[in-house]
CSV table of C-alpha atoms in Angstrom, one decimal:
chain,number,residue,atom,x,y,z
N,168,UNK,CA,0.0,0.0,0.0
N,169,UNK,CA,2.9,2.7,-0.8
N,170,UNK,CA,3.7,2.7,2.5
N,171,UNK,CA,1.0,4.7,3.9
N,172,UNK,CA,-1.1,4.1,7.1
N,173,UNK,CA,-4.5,3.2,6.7
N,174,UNK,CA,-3.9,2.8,3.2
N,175,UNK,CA,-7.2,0.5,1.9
N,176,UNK,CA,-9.3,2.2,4.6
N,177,UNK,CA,-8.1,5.7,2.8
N,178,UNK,CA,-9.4,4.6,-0.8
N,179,UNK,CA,-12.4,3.2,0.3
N,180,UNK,CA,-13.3,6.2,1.8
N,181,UNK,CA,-12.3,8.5,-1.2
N,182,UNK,CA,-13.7,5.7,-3.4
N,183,UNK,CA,-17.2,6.3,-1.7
N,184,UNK,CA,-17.0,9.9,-1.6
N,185,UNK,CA,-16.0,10.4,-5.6
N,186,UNK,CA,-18.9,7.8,-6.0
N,187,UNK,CA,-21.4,9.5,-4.2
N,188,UNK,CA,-20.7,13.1,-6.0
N,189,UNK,CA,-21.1,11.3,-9.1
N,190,UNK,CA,-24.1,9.8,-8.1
N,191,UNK,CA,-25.6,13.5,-7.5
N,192,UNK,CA,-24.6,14.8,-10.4
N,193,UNK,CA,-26.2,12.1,-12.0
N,194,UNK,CA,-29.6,12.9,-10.1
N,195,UNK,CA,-29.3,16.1,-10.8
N,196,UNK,CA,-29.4,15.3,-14.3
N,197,UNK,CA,-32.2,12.7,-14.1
N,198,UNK,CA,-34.0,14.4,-11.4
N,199,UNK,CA,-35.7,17.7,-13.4
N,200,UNK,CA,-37.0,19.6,-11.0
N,201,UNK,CA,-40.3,20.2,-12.0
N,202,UNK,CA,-41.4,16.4,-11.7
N,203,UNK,CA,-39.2,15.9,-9.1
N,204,UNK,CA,-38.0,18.6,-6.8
N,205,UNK,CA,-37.3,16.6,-3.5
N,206,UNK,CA,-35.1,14.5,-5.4
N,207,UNK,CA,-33.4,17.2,-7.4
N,208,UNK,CA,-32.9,19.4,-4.4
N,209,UNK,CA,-31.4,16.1,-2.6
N,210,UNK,CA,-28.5,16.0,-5.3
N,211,UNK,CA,-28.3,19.5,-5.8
N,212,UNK,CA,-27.7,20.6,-2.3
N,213,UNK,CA,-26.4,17.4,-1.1
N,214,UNK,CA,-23.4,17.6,-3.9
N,215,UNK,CA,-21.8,20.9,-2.5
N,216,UNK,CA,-21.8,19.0,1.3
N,217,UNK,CA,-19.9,15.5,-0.3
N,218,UNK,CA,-17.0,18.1,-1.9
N,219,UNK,CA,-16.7,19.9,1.2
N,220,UNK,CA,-15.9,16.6,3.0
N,221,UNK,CA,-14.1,15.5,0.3
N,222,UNK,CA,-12.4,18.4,0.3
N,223,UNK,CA,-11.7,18.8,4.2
N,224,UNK,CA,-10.3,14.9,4.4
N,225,UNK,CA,-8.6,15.5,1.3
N,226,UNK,CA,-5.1,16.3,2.8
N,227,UNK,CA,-5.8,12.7,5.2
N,228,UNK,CA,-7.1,10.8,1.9
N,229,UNK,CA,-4.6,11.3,-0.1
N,230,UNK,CA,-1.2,12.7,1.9
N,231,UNK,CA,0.6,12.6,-1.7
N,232,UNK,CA,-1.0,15.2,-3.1
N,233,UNK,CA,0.8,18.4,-3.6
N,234,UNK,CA,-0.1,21.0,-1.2
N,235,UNK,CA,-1.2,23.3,-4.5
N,236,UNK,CA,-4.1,20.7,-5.1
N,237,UNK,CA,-4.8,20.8,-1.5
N,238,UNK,CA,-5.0,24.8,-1.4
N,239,UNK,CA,-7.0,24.7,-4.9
N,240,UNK,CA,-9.1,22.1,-3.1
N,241,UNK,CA,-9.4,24.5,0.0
N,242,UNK,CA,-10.3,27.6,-2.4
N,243,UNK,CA,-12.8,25.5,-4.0
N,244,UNK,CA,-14.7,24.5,-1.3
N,245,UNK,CA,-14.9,28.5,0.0
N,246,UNK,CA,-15.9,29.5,-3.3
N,247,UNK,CA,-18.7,27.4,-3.5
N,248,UNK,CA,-19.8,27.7,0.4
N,249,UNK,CA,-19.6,31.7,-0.2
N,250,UNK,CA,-22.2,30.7,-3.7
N,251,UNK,CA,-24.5,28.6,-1.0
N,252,UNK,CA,-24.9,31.5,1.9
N,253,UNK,CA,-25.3,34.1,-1.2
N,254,UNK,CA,-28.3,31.6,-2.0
N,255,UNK,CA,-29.4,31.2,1.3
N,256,UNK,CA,-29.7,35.1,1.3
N,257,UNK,CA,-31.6,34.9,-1.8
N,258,UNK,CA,-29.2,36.8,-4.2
N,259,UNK,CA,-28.8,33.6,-6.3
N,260,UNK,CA,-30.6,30.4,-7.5
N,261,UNK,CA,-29.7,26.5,-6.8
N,262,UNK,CA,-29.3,26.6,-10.6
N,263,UNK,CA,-26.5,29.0,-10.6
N,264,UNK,CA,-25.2,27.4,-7.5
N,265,UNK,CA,-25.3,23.6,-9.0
N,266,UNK,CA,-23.4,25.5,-12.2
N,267,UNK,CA,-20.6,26.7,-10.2
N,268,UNK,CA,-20.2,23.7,-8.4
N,269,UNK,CA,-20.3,21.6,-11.2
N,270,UNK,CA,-17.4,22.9,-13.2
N,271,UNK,CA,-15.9,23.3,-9.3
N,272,UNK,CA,-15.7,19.8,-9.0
N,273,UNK,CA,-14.7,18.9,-12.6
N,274,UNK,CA,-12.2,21.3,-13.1
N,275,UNK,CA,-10.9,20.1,-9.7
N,276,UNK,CA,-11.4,16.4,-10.5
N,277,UNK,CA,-9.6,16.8,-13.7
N,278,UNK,CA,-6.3,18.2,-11.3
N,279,UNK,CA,-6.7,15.5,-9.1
N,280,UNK,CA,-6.5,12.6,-11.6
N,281,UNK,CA,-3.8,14.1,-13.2
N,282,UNK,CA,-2.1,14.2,-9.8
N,283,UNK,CA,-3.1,10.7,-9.1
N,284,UNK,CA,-1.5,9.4,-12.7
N,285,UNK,CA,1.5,11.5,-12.4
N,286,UNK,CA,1.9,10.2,-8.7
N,287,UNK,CA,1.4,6.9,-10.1
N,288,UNK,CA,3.4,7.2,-13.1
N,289,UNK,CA,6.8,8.0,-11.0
N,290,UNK,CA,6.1,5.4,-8.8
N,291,UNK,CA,6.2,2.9,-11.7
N,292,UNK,CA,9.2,4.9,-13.2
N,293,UNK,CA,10.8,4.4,-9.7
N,294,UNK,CA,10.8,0.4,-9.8
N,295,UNK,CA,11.3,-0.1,-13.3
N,296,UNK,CA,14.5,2.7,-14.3
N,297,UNK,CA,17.9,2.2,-13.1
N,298,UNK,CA,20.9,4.4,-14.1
N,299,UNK,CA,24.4,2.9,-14.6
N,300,UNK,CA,27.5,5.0,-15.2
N,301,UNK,CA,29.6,3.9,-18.1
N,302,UNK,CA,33.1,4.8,-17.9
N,303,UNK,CA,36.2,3.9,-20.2
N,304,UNK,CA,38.4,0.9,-19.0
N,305,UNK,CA,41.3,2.4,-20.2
N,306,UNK,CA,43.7,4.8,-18.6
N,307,UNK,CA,44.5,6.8,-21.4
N,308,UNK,CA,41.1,6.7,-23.0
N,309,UNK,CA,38.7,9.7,-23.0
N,310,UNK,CA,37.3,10.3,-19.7
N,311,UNK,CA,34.1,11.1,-20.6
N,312,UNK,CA,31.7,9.6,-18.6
N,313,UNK,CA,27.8,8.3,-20.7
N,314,UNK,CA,24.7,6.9,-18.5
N,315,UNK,CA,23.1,3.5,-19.4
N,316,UNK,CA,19.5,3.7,-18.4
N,317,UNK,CA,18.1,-0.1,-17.6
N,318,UNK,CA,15.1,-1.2,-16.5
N,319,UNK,CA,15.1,-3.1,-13.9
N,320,UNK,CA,12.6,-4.7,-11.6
N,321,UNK,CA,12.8,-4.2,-8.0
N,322,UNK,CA,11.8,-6.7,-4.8
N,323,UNK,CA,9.5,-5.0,-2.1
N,324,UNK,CA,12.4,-4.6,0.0
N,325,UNK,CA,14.1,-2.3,-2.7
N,326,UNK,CA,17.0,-4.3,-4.3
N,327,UNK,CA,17.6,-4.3,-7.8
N,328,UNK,CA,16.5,-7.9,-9.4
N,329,UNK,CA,19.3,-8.9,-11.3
N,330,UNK,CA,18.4,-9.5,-15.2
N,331,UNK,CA,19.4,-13.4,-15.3
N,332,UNK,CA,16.4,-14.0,-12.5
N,333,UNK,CA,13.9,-12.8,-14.3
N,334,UNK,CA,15.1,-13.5,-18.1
């Protein structure tokens, strides 16, 4: 589990979050609100609620993360709570609210996958790429020194799997 505490309970719980905002955008788009108000109002303010727990357990969910996503994350969630009270004052509608927190949450989703998969990508990078230094074997030869760049496998433990195992 990458070494981190809690690591399955930590993507369940993210797992089940992301699921349940996708399930209220999904009612909101089923849900019109004419046939079905109590539904669509469900979704629609129950969305903003899931993101701001999301949100707040994000830096616990996912330590990795840069701390940019984490303060884009933070700025997100204000944005959108400063949209709800502006609501709940009646200066704005749930439709311009659901809007805004809409492309909130995909433009924020979009950062966070990209995270994820370039976290995941230098792990992988990590096992597989080993550097060797090539240098000449003769005294009087040019001293120039070239990199051979291997890929090698790993063992949990760290050490370097040497080729005629695994060939």
């Amino acid at each position: 589990g990458y070494e981190i505490p809690h690591f399955m309970l930590r993507i369940s719980i993210l797992s089940f979050l992301l699921m349940v905002a996708g399930l209220a955008f999904i009612g909101i788009g089923v849900f019109r609100y004419t046939p079905h108000n109590l539904l669509h109002n469900i979704c629609a303010k129950g969305l903003p609620f899931v993101m701001l727990l999301l949100f707040v357990l994000l830096p616990w969910l996912a330590p990795r993360l840069s701390k940019a996503v984490m303060v884009a994350s933070d700025l997100t969630a204000l944005v959108c709570a400063a949209f709800w009270v502006n609501m709940m004052m009646g200066h704005n509608t749930l439709t311009n609210v659901e809007a805004l927190a809409g492309l909130a949450f995909l433009g924020w989703f979009i950062v966070f996958s990209r995270q994820i998969a370039a976290i995941e990508a230098d792990r992988v990078a990590a096992q597989l790429l080993h550097a060797q230094a090539i240098g000449a074997l003769q005294a009087h030869a040019e001293e120039r020194l070239h990199m051979e760049v291997l890929l090698r496998l790993r063992e949990e433990d760290g050490q370097l799997v040497a080729p005629g195992i695994f060939i």
